Amino acid sequence: MLKLKDVSFTYVCQSGYIAEDRGPVSNVTGTSETAKSAQSGTADISENSESGTGGRILNSFNLNLKKGEFVLLTGASGCGKTTVLRLINGLIPRYYPGKVEGCIEINGEDISGRELYEISRSVGTVFQNPRSQFFNVDTTSEMAFACENQGLDPKEILKRISVTAGKFNIEKLLNRNLFKLSGGEKQKIACAATDVTGTEVILLDEPSANLDHDASLDLRRLMEKWKSEGKTIVVSEHRLAYLWGLPDRLVIMKNGIIDRVMEKNELDTVTPEILASMGLRTNVMENPVNMDLPDIAEADTSISLRNFSFRYHNGIFRKSKYSRNFGYDDVRIALNRITAVTGANGIGKTTFLNCLCGLEDNCRGVVEYDCIKLDSRERRKKFFMVMQDVNHQLFSESVWEELMLCFTGRNISDAEKDRTASEVLKKLDLYEYRDRHPMSLSGGQKQRVAIACALCSDRDFLLFDEPTSGLDQSHMLSVSALLKSLRDAGKTIVVVTHDSELIRCCCDRKIVLKRL
Amino acid sequence: MLTVDRSFGFLDPRTKLLLLVTLPTFLLGGAGGEYLKPFCMGFSVLPFVLLFISRNYLPAVSGFLVFMLMQFAGMIIPRDAGGLVHNVFLILYEVLCLLLPCGIMAAFIMRTTTVGEFIAAMEKLKVPQFITIPFSVMFRFFPTIMEEYRSIGRAMKMRGITPGKVGIAGFIEYRIVPVMMSVVIIANELSAAALTKGLGGKIKRTCIHRLGFGFADFLLIALCVTALLLFVLSLFDVRLW
């Protein structure tokens, strides 16, 4: 059905970070010699431990899928998972240029001479980021889009959409504005759009990166349906837990080659410890909402949020029917602790942080700190949020300038500024990057630059919005270590997250947001 | 059987396109002058009516009130008081008065046209794909840019970056550059996603939205065509009144 034979890929560098936000280019060189190959009767995935090909992202990659097979690709960031998917859906080399060797076959046909629109008839892709995979503004058009491009009869397309909507139980989401859906709903629409096309091969590139516990289980259900229909599925993913039990094969990649292949029978006996030893995330699903952490302990000193509420207005245009409002009478956040904030997708976690930070005008209520009431303006001076998309909060041309920006308007001598900034940079392992442009750094480094800004502007409260979405095990652990060290330095930390592993690793307290 | 919500766009995209060309011609271009003044007044009110019919009651009514207030203000502002400030103010006022209906019209079109309808309409008008596709992306991009812009505004507020601290030029730079950055990244990913869905192939596209002219379309087209015709005739000194 789907066959990649001795496929190698060498990236032709485009203009840097624009092509790849968190891509494989920077951290992959060469191949590992210690790779183990695995082979079995029906499936044959093997790898060639040819070494010393610098700059190659993928090296002699072999993958052979029969119809109806489900393969899960995993491995550290930058190991080449996404590259494999792009090779199969044809974006490499047709959209992302580079040198491809070897042969890729779908249904026994070599796709090398095919145009993208021809490949799109047999391969459908669900991408990671919901904000950049929809071409339309409303859901129904998006679901029809691929079929319209194939020139199918509109009646047939509408029939297919209603079949898919019934199958996935998403009738409620039809004819809605995509920009008003939650992350989980958007990802359902992305899957539904692929389903309407009816392609035999379905690729999913980290589809759960922005999903909470329940939404990822919903995603699993959709994949189960596809599996039972005999679709051939390849998923690239860090979070293994929600998928566990579905894949027929787990392919662990490392530096552009296959490090290890585990078959179904082997997968059944794997424990989280074995996975952790291979640098992978756990396979045990845990709902952050049910995790056993107190929201506040007796001994804690805390800040109180009283009559905290927010109403979602929609500019001058009609107020949205699906507006998200929330209100809390009394929430306490423990000082000098790491508090996890969880809750379903679309419940308003980010809005909650924005309100706490004093960034929302429609927010009512007071925050009490040491018996002093803080209004929005005062909160803006005490709280700092590391946003989910850190690109939004870095403005300067170098890391150093970025930090100097934190001092503007404050009465500090230049020597003092230099000293503080150098100290903070050294603490966060950023000192050697102080002259680099923030946008040329990796995702984790950008995150640390934002934290450095918070430290330089002397904020006591650090808020994090999904700091580990789409991160592999080792990066998740380093975020967790960083949070702990910030706590130990006396900061109060609030983390919005649905990453139960992160909560397990570092959080002391937990607040669950609920729908009113 | 699934139906596509027709109330979403009760006009054919081609009619909207014609309106989008006609309105500025008369309101901003001042075609026809005093002679076609009645048409101008009609065109000024039209966007509010359309917005109202398409169930955007609040912006329609409030927009109309603002518009009427401005008209009323126009009657009481002395025209010949002289002075530079007064003149500048007067010019600004006139431009705003004329711009408002055009802006509302554009907003109406953006809100009620789906990307699919737009592409289908352009194909019926035999516009080549290399023009249609970039324009169709625009529909989707306005909300995206707004989202990014808001998010960056929040980040600046949090960092305490205000025009007072970094200067107006710096403020604009800090606001615009990150927006451009993320828009470029999104555009890149978006194109990739659209290509894997077969956009830009050699096959003739279909569209689930039924295109076709209804009564409202004929009415508006007649209005636009009449106005344009009268204008062209008036250029040759043929006038009805």
JSON list of C-alpha atoms in Angstrom, two decimals, chain A residues 282-486:
[
{"chain": "A", "resi": 282, "resn": "THR", "atom": "CA", "xyz": [4.65, 7.79, 28.89]},
{"chain": "A", "resi": 283, "resn": "ASN", "atom": "CA", "xyz": [2.01, 5.48, 27.46]},
{"chain": "A", "resi": 284, "resn": "VAL", "atom": "CA", "xyz": [-0.27, 5.78, 30.46]},
{"chain": "A", "resi": 285, "resn": "MET", "atom": "CA", "xyz": [-3.12, 8.19, 30.05]},
{"chain": "A", "resi": 286, "resn": "GLU", "atom": "CA", "xyz": [-3.85, 10.38, 33.01]},
{"chain": "A", "resi": 287, "resn": "ASN", "atom": "CA", "xyz": [-6.47, 13.09, 33.24]},
{"chain": "A", "resi": 288, "resn": "PRO", "atom": "CA", "xyz": [-4.92, 16.22, 34.77]},
{"chain": "A", "resi": 289, "resn": "VAL", "atom": "CA", "xyz": [-8.33, 17.11, 36.20]},
{"chain": "A", "resi": 290, "resn": "ASN", "atom": "CA", "xyz": [-8.34, 13.99, 38.36]},
{"chain": "A", "resi": 291, "resn": "MET", "atom": "CA", "xyz": [-4.77, 14.25, 39.50]},
{"chain": "A", "resi": 292, "resn": "ASP", "atom": "CA", "xyz": [-4.26, 14.17, 43.20]},
{"chain": "A", "resi": 293, "resn": "LEU", "atom": "CA", "xyz": [-2.96, 17.65, 43.98]},
{"chain": "A", "resi": 294, "resn": "PRO", "atom": "CA", "xyz": [-4.44, 20.11, 46.47]},
{"chain": "A", "resi": 295, "resn": "ASP", "atom": "CA", "xyz": [-5.63, 23.45, 45.07]},
{"chain": "A", "resi": 296, "resn": "ILE", "atom": "CA", "xyz": [-4.30, 25.13, 48.17]},
{"chain": "A", "resi": 297, "resn": "ALA", "atom": "CA", "xyz": [-2.79, 23.91, 51.44]},
{"chain": "A", "resi": 298, "resn": "GLU", "atom": "CA", "xyz": [-3.50, 25.26, 54.91]},
{"chain": "A", "resi": 299, "resn": "ALA", "atom": "CA", "xyz": [0.01, 26.50, 55.44]},
{"chain": "A", "resi": 300, "resn": "ASP", "atom": "CA", "xyz": [0.20, 28.39, 52.13]},
{"chain": "A", "resi": 301, "resn": "THR", "atom": "CA", "xyz": [0.29, 32.11, 51.95]},
{"chain": "A", "resi": 302, "resn": "SER", "atom": "CA", "xyz": [-1.68, 33.05, 48.90]},
{"chain": "A", "resi": 303, "resn": "ILE", "atom": "CA", "xyz": [-3.16, 35.67, 46.65]},
{"chain": "A", "resi": 304, "resn": "SER", "atom": "CA", "xyz": [-6.93, 35.70, 46.33]},
{"chain": "A", "resi": 305, "resn": "LEU", "atom": "CA", "xyz": [-9.01, 36.28, 43.25]},
{"chain": "A", "resi": 306, "resn": "ARG", "atom": "CA", "xyz": [-12.37, 37.63, 44.33]},
{"chain": "A", "resi": 307, "resn": "ASN", "atom": "CA", "xyz": [-15.47, 37.85, 42.14]},
{"chain": "A", "resi": 308, "resn": "PHE", "atom": "CA", "xyz": [-13.29, 37.25, 39.17]},
{"chain": "A", "resi": 309, "resn": "SER", "atom": "CA", "xyz": [-15.32, 37.28, 36.00]},
{"chain": "A", "resi": 310, "resn": "PHE", "atom": "CA", "xyz": [-14.95, 37.87, 32.33]},
{"chain": "A", "resi": 311, "resn": "ARG", "atom": "CA", "xyz": [-17.40, 38.47, 29.55]},
{"chain": "A", "resi": 312, "resn": "TYR", "atom": "CA", "xyz": [-16.45, 37.82, 26.01]},
{"chain": "A", "resi": 313, "resn": "HIS", "atom": "CA", "xyz": [-17.43, 40.62, 23.68]},
{"chain": "A", "resi": 314, "resn": "ASN", "atom": "CA", "xyz": [-17.07, 40.53, 20.02]},
{"chain": "A", "resi": 315, "resn": "GLY", "atom": "CA", "xyz": [-16.09, 43.99, 18.94]},
{"chain": "A", "resi": 316, "resn": "ILE", "atom": "CA", "xyz": [-18.80, 46.09, 17.32]},
{"chain": "A", "resi": 317, "resn": "PHE", "atom": "CA", "xyz": [-20.23, 43.08, 15.59]},
{"chain": "A", "resi": 318, "resn": "ARG", "atom": "CA", "xyz": [-22.92, 40.80, 16.91]},
{"chain": "A", "resi": 319, "resn": "LYS", "atom": "CA", "xyz": [-22.02, 39.18, 20.17]},
{"chain": "A", "resi": 320, "resn": "SER", "atom": "CA", "xyz": [-21.12, 35.60, 19.53]},
{"chain": "A", "resi": 321, "resn": "LYS", "atom": "CA", "xyz": [-23.63, 32.93, 20.47]},
{"chain": "A", "resi": 322, "resn": "TYR", "atom": "CA", "xyz": [-20.75, 30.78, 21.55]},
{"chain": "A", "resi": 323, "resn": "SER", "atom": "CA", "xyz": [-19.08, 33.33, 23.73]},
{"chain": "A", "resi": 324, "resn": "ARG", "atom": "CA", "xyz": [-17.00, 32.11, 26.60]},
{"chain": "A", "resi": 325, "resn": "ASN", "atom": "CA", "xyz": [-17.72, 33.60, 29.93]},
{"chain": "A", "resi": 326, "resn": "PHE", "atom": "CA", "xyz": [-16.46, 32.60, 33.27]},
{"chain": "A", "resi": 327, "resn": "GLY", "atom": "CA", "xyz": [-16.70, 33.75, 36.83]},
{"chain": "A", "resi": 328, "resn": "TYR", "atom": "CA", "xyz": [-15.10, 32.62, 40.05]},
{"chain": "A", "resi": 329, "resn": "ASP", "atom": "CA", "xyz": [-16.00, 33.77, 43.51]},
{"chain": "A", "resi": 330, "resn": "ASP", "atom": "CA", "xyz": [-12.88, 32.94, 45.36]},
{"chain": "A", "resi": 331, "resn": "VAL", "atom": "CA", "xyz": [-9.79, 31.38, 43.88]},
{"chain": "A", "resi": 332, "resn": "ARG", "atom": "CA", "xyz": [-6.57, 31.28, 45.83]},
{"chain": "A", "resi": 333, "resn": "ILE", "atom": "CA", "xyz": [-3.16, 30.85, 44.33]},
{"chain": "A", "resi": 334, "resn": "ALA", "atom": "CA", "xyz": [-0.37, 29.71, 46.62]},
{"chain": "A", "resi": 335, "resn": "LEU", "atom": "CA", "xyz": [2.66, 31.96, 46.73]},
{"chain": "A", "resi": 336, "resn": "ASN", "atom": "CA", "xyz": [6.04, 30.50, 45.93]},
{"chain": "A", "resi": 337, "resn": "ARG", "atom": "CA", "xyz": [4.50, 27.34, 44.47]},
{"chain": "A", "resi": 338, "resn": "ILE", "atom": "CA", "xyz": [3.88, 25.97, 41.02]},
{"chain": "A", "resi": 339, "resn": "THR", "atom": "CA", "xyz": [0.14, 25.88, 40.39]},
{"chain": "A", "resi": 340, "resn": "ALA", "atom": "CA", "xyz": [-1.27, 23.99, 37.43]},
{"chain": "A", "resi": 341, "resn": "VAL", "atom": "CA", "xyz": [-4.43, 25.35, 35.82]},
{"chain": "A", "resi": 342, "resn": "THR", "atom": "CA", "xyz": [-6.34, 22.75, 33.85]},
{"chain": "A", "resi": 343, "resn": "GLY", "atom": "CA", "xyz": [-9.73, 22.39, 32.24]},
{"chain": "A", "resi": 344, "resn": "ALA", "atom": "CA", "xyz": [-11.28, 21.41, 28.93]},
{"chain": "A", "resi": 345, "resn": "ASN", "atom": "CA", "xyz": [-10.35, 22.99, 25.61]},
{"chain": "A", "resi": 346, "resn": "GLY", "atom": "CA", "xyz": [-12.24, 26.22, 25.09]},
{"chain": "A", "resi": 347, "resn": "ILE", "atom": "CA", "xyz": [-13.07, 26.75, 28.76]},
{"chain": "A", "resi": 348, "resn": "GLY", "atom": "CA", "xyz": [-11.06, 29.96, 28.77]},
{"chain": "A", "resi": 349, "resn": "LYS", "atom": "CA", "xyz": [-7.74, 29.03, 30.34]},
{"chain": "A", "resi": 350, "resn": "THR", "atom": "CA", "xyz": [-5.76, 31.49, 28.26]},
{"chain": "A", "resi": 351, "resn": "THR", "atom": "CA", "xyz": [-8.37, 34.17, 28.94]},
{"chain": "A", "resi": 352, "resn": "PHE", "atom": "CA", "xyz": [-8.03, 33.40, 32.63]},
{"chain": "A", "resi": 353, "resn": "LEU", "atom": "CA", "xyz": [-4.29, 34.05, 32.40]},
{"chain": "A", "resi": 354, "resn": "ASN", "atom": "CA", "xyz": [-4.89, 37.22, 30.41]},
{"chain": "A", "resi": 355, "resn": "CYS", "atom": "CA", "xyz": [-7.26, 38.45, 33.10]},
{"chain": "A", "resi": 356, "resn": "LEU", "atom": "CA", "xyz": [-4.87, 37.54, 35.87]},
{"chain": "A", "resi": 357, "resn": "CYS", "atom": "CA", "xyz": [-2.15, 39.40, 34.05]},
{"chain": "A", "resi": 358, "resn": "GLY", "atom": "CA", "xyz": [-4.37, 42.45, 33.71]},
{"chain": "A", "resi": 359, "resn": "LEU", "atom": "CA", "xyz": [-4.57, 42.29, 29.93]},
{"chain": "A", "resi": 360, "resn": "GLU", "atom": "CA", "xyz": [-8.34, 42.03, 29.45]},
{"chain": "A", "resi": 361, "resn": "ASP", "atom": "CA", "xyz": [-10.51, 45.10, 29.61]},
{"chain": "A", "resi": 362, "resn": "ASN", "atom": "CA", "xyz": [-13.71, 43.15, 30.16]},
{"chain": "A", "resi": 363, "resn": "CYS", "atom": "CA", "xyz": [-12.43, 41.54, 33.32]},
{"chain": "A", "resi": 364, "resn": "ARG", "atom": "CA", "xyz": [-14.12, 42.28, 36.61]},
{"chain": "A", "resi": 365, "resn": "GLY", "atom": "CA", "xyz": [-13.02, 41.44, 40.11]},
{"chain": "A", "resi": 366, "resn": "VAL", "atom": "CA", "xyz": [-10.02, 42.01, 42.28]},
{"chain": "A", "resi": 367, "resn": "VAL", "atom": "CA", "xyz": [-6.82, 40.25, 43.09]},
{"chain": "A", "resi": 368, "resn": "GLU", "atom": "CA", "xyz": [-5.73, 40.58, 46.68]},
{"chain": "A", "resi": 369, "resn": "TYR", "atom": "CA", "xyz": [-2.09, 40.29, 47.54]},
{"chain": "A", "resi": 370, "resn": "ASP", "atom": "CA", "xyz": [-0.91, 40.93, 51.08]},
{"chain": "A", "resi": 371, "resn": "CYS", "atom": "CA", "xyz": [-4.28, 42.54, 51.82]},
{"chain": "A", "resi": 372, "resn": "ILE", "atom": "CA", "xyz": [-3.63, 45.01, 49.00]},
{"chain": "A", "resi": 373, "resn": "LYS", "atom": "CA", "xyz": [-6.05, 45.09, 46.11]},
{"chain": "A", "resi": 374, "resn": "LEU", "atom": "CA", "xyz": [-4.38, 44.99, 42.75]},
{"chain": "A", "resi": 375, "resn": "ASP", "atom": "CA", "xyz": [-6.23, 46.36, 39.75]},
{"chain": "A", "resi": 376, "resn": "SER", "atom": "CA", "xyz": [-5.37, 45.50, 36.14]},
{"chain": "A", "resi": 377, "resn": "ARG", "atom": "CA", "xyz": [-2.73, 48.18, 35.85]},
{"chain": "A", "resi": 378, "resn": "GLU", "atom": "CA", "xyz": [-0.90, 47.16, 38.97]},
{"chain": "A", "resi": 379, "resn": "ARG", "atom": "CA", "xyz": [-1.13, 43.51, 37.99]},
{"chain": "A", "resi": 380, "resn": "ARG", "atom": "CA", "xyz": [0.59, 44.28, 34.72]},
{"chain": "A", "resi": 381, "resn": "LYS", "atom": "CA", "xyz": [3.63, 45.35, 36.72]},
{"chain": "A", "resi": 382, "resn": "LYS", "atom": "CA", "xyz": [3.71, 42.27, 38.91]},
{"chain": "A", "resi": 383, "resn": "PHE", "atom": "CA", "xyz": [2.68, 39.47, 36.57]},
{"chain": "A", "resi": 384, "resn": "PHE", "atom": "CA", "xyz": [4.43, 38.22, 33.48]},
{"chain": "A", "resi": 385, "resn": "MET", "atom": "CA", "xyz": [3.05, 35.71, 31.05]},
{"chain": "A", "resi": 386, "resn": "VAL", "atom": "CA", "xyz": [5.09, 33.45, 28.79]},
{"chain": "A", "resi": 387, "resn": "MET", "atom": "CA", "xyz": [2.65, 33.03, 25.93]},
{"chain": "A", "resi": 388, "resn": "GLN", "atom": "CA", "xyz": [1.99, 29.85, 24.05]},
{"chain": "A", "resi": 389, "resn": "ASP", "atom": "CA", "xyz": [3.35, 31.46, 20.93]},
{"chain": "A", "resi": 390, "resn": "VAL", "atom": "CA", "xyz": [6.46, 33.18, 22.27]},
{"chain": "A", "resi": 391, "resn": "ASN", "atom": "CA", "xyz": [7.03, 34.78, 18.87]},
{"chain": "A", "resi": 392, "resn": "HIS", "atom": "CA", "xyz": [4.37, 37.27, 19.87]},
{"chain": "A", "resi": 393, "resn": "GLN", "atom": "CA", "xyz": [6.29, 38.68, 22.77]},
{"chain": "A", "resi": 394, "resn": "LEU", "atom": "CA", "xyz": [9.81, 39.12, 21.41]},
{"chain": "A", "resi": 395, "resn": "PHE", "atom": "CA", "xyz": [10.31, 42.46, 19.74]},
{"chain": "A", "resi": 396, "resn": "SER", "atom": "CA", "xyz": [13.97, 43.41, 19.52]},
{"chain": "A", "resi": 397, "resn": "GLU", "atom": "CA", "xyz": [16.81, 42.65, 17.18]},
{"chain": "A", "resi": 398, "resn": "SER", "atom": "CA", "xyz": [18.97, 40.86, 19.71]},
{"chain": "A", "resi": 399, "resn": "VAL", "atom": "CA", "xyz": [18.53, 39.02, 22.96]},
{"chain": "A", "resi": 400, "resn": "TRP", "atom": "CA", "xyz": [20.49, 41.70, 24.76]},
{"chain": "A", "resi": 401, "resn": "GLU", "atom": "CA", "xyz": [18.30, 44.53, 23.45]},
{"chain": "A", "resi": 402, "resn": "GLU", "atom": "CA", "xyz": [15.26, 42.50, 24.37]},
{"chain": "A", "resi": 403, "resn": "LEU", "atom": "CA", "xyz": [16.39, 42.56, 27.98]},
{"chain": "A", "resi": 404, "resn": "MET", "atom": "CA", "xyz": [17.33, 46.24, 27.84]},
{"chain": "A", "resi": 405, "resn": "LEU", "atom": "CA", "xyz": [13.77, 46.93, 26.75]},
{"chain": "A", "resi": 406, "resn": "CYS", "atom": "CA", "xyz": [12.63, 45.61, 30.14]},
{"chain": "A", "resi": 407, "resn": "PHE", "atom": "CA", "xyz": [14.51, 48.38, 31.88]},
{"chain": "A", "resi": 408, "resn": "THR", "atom": "CA", "xyz": [13.09, 51.29, 29.89]},
{"chain": "A", "resi": 409, "resn": "GLY", "atom": "CA", "xyz": [11.24, 53.73, 32.04]},
{"chain": "A", "resi": 410, "resn": "ARG", "atom": "CA", "xyz": [12.84, 52.48, 35.23]},
{"chain": "A", "resi": 411, "resn": "ASN", "atom": "CA", "xyz": [15.38, 54.35, 37.20]},
{"chain": "A", "resi": 412, "resn": "ILE", "atom": "CA", "xyz": [18.39, 52.06, 37.02]},
{"chain": "A", "resi": 413, "resn": "SER", "atom": "CA", "xyz": [21.98, 52.86, 36.21]},
{"chain": "A", "resi": 414, "resn": "ASP", "atom": "CA", "xyz": [23.57, 51.36, 33.09]},
{"chain": "A", "resi": 415, "resn": "ALA", "atom": "CA", "xyz": [26.05, 49.34, 35.10]},
{"chain": "A", "resi": 416, "resn": "GLU", "atom": "CA", "xyz": [23.25, 47.87, 37.14]},
{"chain": "A", "resi": 417, "resn": "LYS", "atom": "CA", "xyz": [21.32, 47.00, 33.97]},
{"chain": "A", "resi": 418, "resn": "ASP", "atom": "CA", "xyz": [24.35, 45.24, 32.50]},
{"chain": "A", "resi": 419, "resn": "ARG", "atom": "CA", "xyz": [24.95, 43.32, 35.67]},
{"chain": "A", "resi": 420, "resn": "THR", "atom": "CA", "xyz": [21.36, 42.13, 36.10]},
{"chain": "A", "resi": 421, "resn": "ALA", "atom": "CA", "xyz": [20.98, 41.19, 32.44]},
{"chain": "A", "resi": 422, "resn": "SER", "atom": "CA", "xyz": [24.25, 39.23, 32.34]},
{"chain": "A", "resi": 423, "resn": "GLU", "atom": "CA", "xyz": [23.34, 37.40, 35.51]},
{"chain": "A", "resi": 424, "resn": "VAL", "atom": "CA", "xyz": [19.93, 36.42, 34.23]},
{"chain": "A", "resi": 425, "resn": "LEU", "atom": "CA", "xyz": [21.28, 35.33, 30.87]},
{"chain": "A", "resi": 426, "resn": "LYS", "atom": "CA", "xyz": [23.94, 33.17, 32.50]},
{"chain": "A", "resi": 427, "resn": "LYS", "atom": "CA", "xyz": [21.39, 31.58, 34.76]},
{"chain": "A", "resi": 428, "resn": "LEU", "atom": "CA", "xyz": [19.24, 30.65, 31.76]},
{"chain": "A", "resi": 429, "resn": "ASP", "atom": "CA", "xyz": [22.14, 29.43, 29.57]},
{"chain": "A", "resi": 430, "resn": "LEU", "atom": "CA", "xyz": [21.56, 32.23, 27.12]},
{"chain": "A", "resi": 431, "resn": "TYR", "atom": "CA", "xyz": [24.68, 34.31, 27.64]},
{"chain": "A", "resi": 432, "resn": "GLU", "atom": "CA", "xyz": [26.43, 33.09, 24.51]},
{"chain": "A", "resi": 433, "resn": "TYR", "atom": "CA", "xyz": [23.35, 33.93, 22.45]},
{"chain": "A", "resi": 434, "resn": "ARG", "atom": "CA", "xyz": [23.07, 37.52, 23.68]},
{"chain": "A", "resi": 435, "resn": "ASP", "atom": "CA", "xyz": [23.83, 39.01, 20.26]},
{"chain": "A", "resi": 436, "resn": "ARG", "atom": "CA", "xyz": [21.59, 36.65, 18.29]},
{"chain": "A", "resi": 437, "resn": "HIS", "atom": "CA", "xyz": [18.24, 37.71, 16.88]},
{"chain": "A", "resi": 438, "resn": "PRO", "atom": "CA", "xyz": [15.55, 36.17, 19.10]},
{"chain": "A", "resi": 439, "resn": "MET", "atom": "CA", "xyz": [13.73, 34.79, 16.05]},
{"chain": "A", "resi": 440, "resn": "SER", "atom": "CA", "xyz": [16.78, 32.79, 15.02]},
{"chain": "A", "resi": 441, "resn": "LEU", "atom": "CA", "xyz": [16.73, 30.79, 18.25]},
{"chain": "A", "resi": 442, "resn": "SER", "atom": "CA", "xyz": [15.01, 27.47, 18.83]},
{"chain": "A", "resi": 443, "resn": "GLY", "atom": "CA", "xyz": [11.58, 27.31, 20.45]},
{"chain": "A", "resi": 444, "resn": "GLY", "atom": "CA", "xyz": [12.99, 26.43, 23.86]},
{"chain": "A", "resi": 445, "resn": "GLN", "atom": "CA", "xyz": [15.54, 29.22, 23.73]},
{"chain": "A", "resi": 446, "resn": "LYS", "atom": "CA", "xyz": [12.87, 31.75, 22.79]},
{"chain": "A", "resi": 447, "resn": "GLN", "atom": "CA", "xyz": [10.86, 30.60, 25.76]},
{"chain": "A", "resi": 448, "resn": "ARG", "atom": "CA", "xyz": [13.88, 31.20, 27.99]},
{"chain": "A", "resi": 449, "resn": "VAL", "atom": "CA", "xyz": [14.42, 34.67, 26.51]},
{"chain": "A", "resi": 450, "resn": "ALA", "atom": "CA", "xyz": [10.83, 35.50, 27.51]},
{"chain": "A", "resi": 451, "resn": "ILE", "atom": "CA", "xyz": [11.54, 34.20, 31.01]},
{"chain": "A", "resi": 452, "resn": "ALA", "atom": "CA", "xyz": [14.71, 36.29, 31.11]},
{"chain": "A", "resi": 453, "resn": "CYS", "atom": "CA", "xyz": [12.58, 39.35, 30.33]},
{"chain": "A", "resi": 454, "resn": "ALA", "atom": "CA", "xyz": [10.29, 38.50, 33.21]},
{"chain": "A", "resi": 455, "resn": "LEU", "atom": "CA", "xyz": [13.25, 38.21, 35.57]},
{"chain": "A", "resi": 456, "resn": "CYS", "atom": "CA", "xyz": [14.81, 41.44, 34.36]},
{"chain": "A", "resi": 457, "resn": "SER", "atom": "CA", "xyz": [11.58, 43.35, 34.77]},
{"chain": "A", "resi": 458, "resn": "ASP", "atom": "CA", "xyz": [11.46, 42.07, 38.31]},
{"chain": "A", "resi": 459, "resn": "ARG", "atom": "CA", "xyz": [8.09, 40.33, 38.28]},
{"chain": "A", "resi": 460, "resn": "ASP", "atom": "CA", "xyz": [7.06, 38.09, 41.15]},
{"chain": "A", "resi": 461, "resn": "PHE", "atom": "CA", "xyz": [4.43, 36.10, 39.33]},
{"chain": "A", "resi": 462, "resn": "LEU", "atom": "CA", "xyz": [5.23, 34.09, 36.23]},
{"chain": "A", "resi": 463, "resn": "LEU", "atom": "CA", "xyz": [2.39, 32.69, 34.18]},
{"chain": "A", "resi": 464, "resn": "PHE", "atom": "CA", "xyz": [2.96, 30.04, 31.52]},
{"chain": "A", "resi": 465, "resn": "ASP", "atom": "CA", "xyz": [0.49, 29.20, 28.78]},
{"chain": "A", "resi": 466, "resn": "GLU", "atom": "CA", "xyz": [1.01, 25.62, 27.60]},
{"chain": "A", "resi": 467, "resn": "PRO", "atom": "CA", "xyz": [4.80, 25.68, 27.86]},
{"chain": "A", "resi": 468, "resn": "THR", "atom": "CA", "xyz": [5.16, 22.04, 26.77]},
{"chain": "A", "resi": 469, "resn": "SER", "atom": "CA", "xyz": [2.73, 21.72, 23.88]},
{"chain": "A", "resi": 470, "resn": "GLY", "atom": "CA", "xyz": [4.42, 19.71, 21.17]},
{"chain": "A", "resi": 471, "resn": "LEU", "atom": "CA", "xyz": [7.57, 19.05, 23.19]},
{"chain": "A", "resi": 472, "resn": "ASP", "atom": "CA", "xyz": [9.33, 15.72, 23.47]},
{"chain": "A", "resi": 473, "resn": "GLN", "atom": "CA", "xyz": [10.33, 14.05, 26.70]},
{"chain": "A", "resi": 474, "resn": "SER", "atom": "CA", "xyz": [13.71, 15.72, 27.18]},
{"chain": "A", "resi": 475, "resn": "HIS", "atom": "CA", "xyz": [12.44, 19.22, 26.39]},
{"chain": "A", "resi": 476, "resn": "MET", "atom": "CA", "xyz": [9.47, 18.69, 28.69]},
{"chain": "A", "resi": 477, "resn": "LEU", "atom": "CA", "xyz": [11.85, 17.70, 31.48]},
{"chain": "A", "resi": 478, "resn": "SER", "atom": "CA", "xyz": [14.01, 20.75, 30.97]},
{"chain": "A", "resi": 479, "resn": "VAL", "atom": "CA", "xyz": [10.96, 23.03, 31.14]},
{"chain": "A", "resi": 480, "resn": "SER", "atom": "CA", "xyz": [9.98, 21.29, 34.34]},
{"chain": "A", "resi": 481, "resn": "ALA", "atom": "CA", "xyz": [13.46, 21.75, 35.81]},
{"chain": "A", "resi": 482, "resn": "LEU", "atom": "CA", "xyz": [13.39, 25.42, 34.84]},
{"chain": "A", "resi": 483, "resn": "LEU", "atom": "CA", "xyz": [10.04, 25.97, 36.52]},
{"chain": "A", "resi": 484, "resn": "LYS", "atom": "CA", "xyz": [11.32, 24.34, 39.69]},
{"chain": "A", "resi": 485, "resn": "SER", "atom": "CA", "xyz": [14.43, 26.51, 39.75]},
{"chain": "A", "resi": 486, "resn": "LEU", "atom": "CA", "xyz": [12.27, 29.62, 39.28]}
]
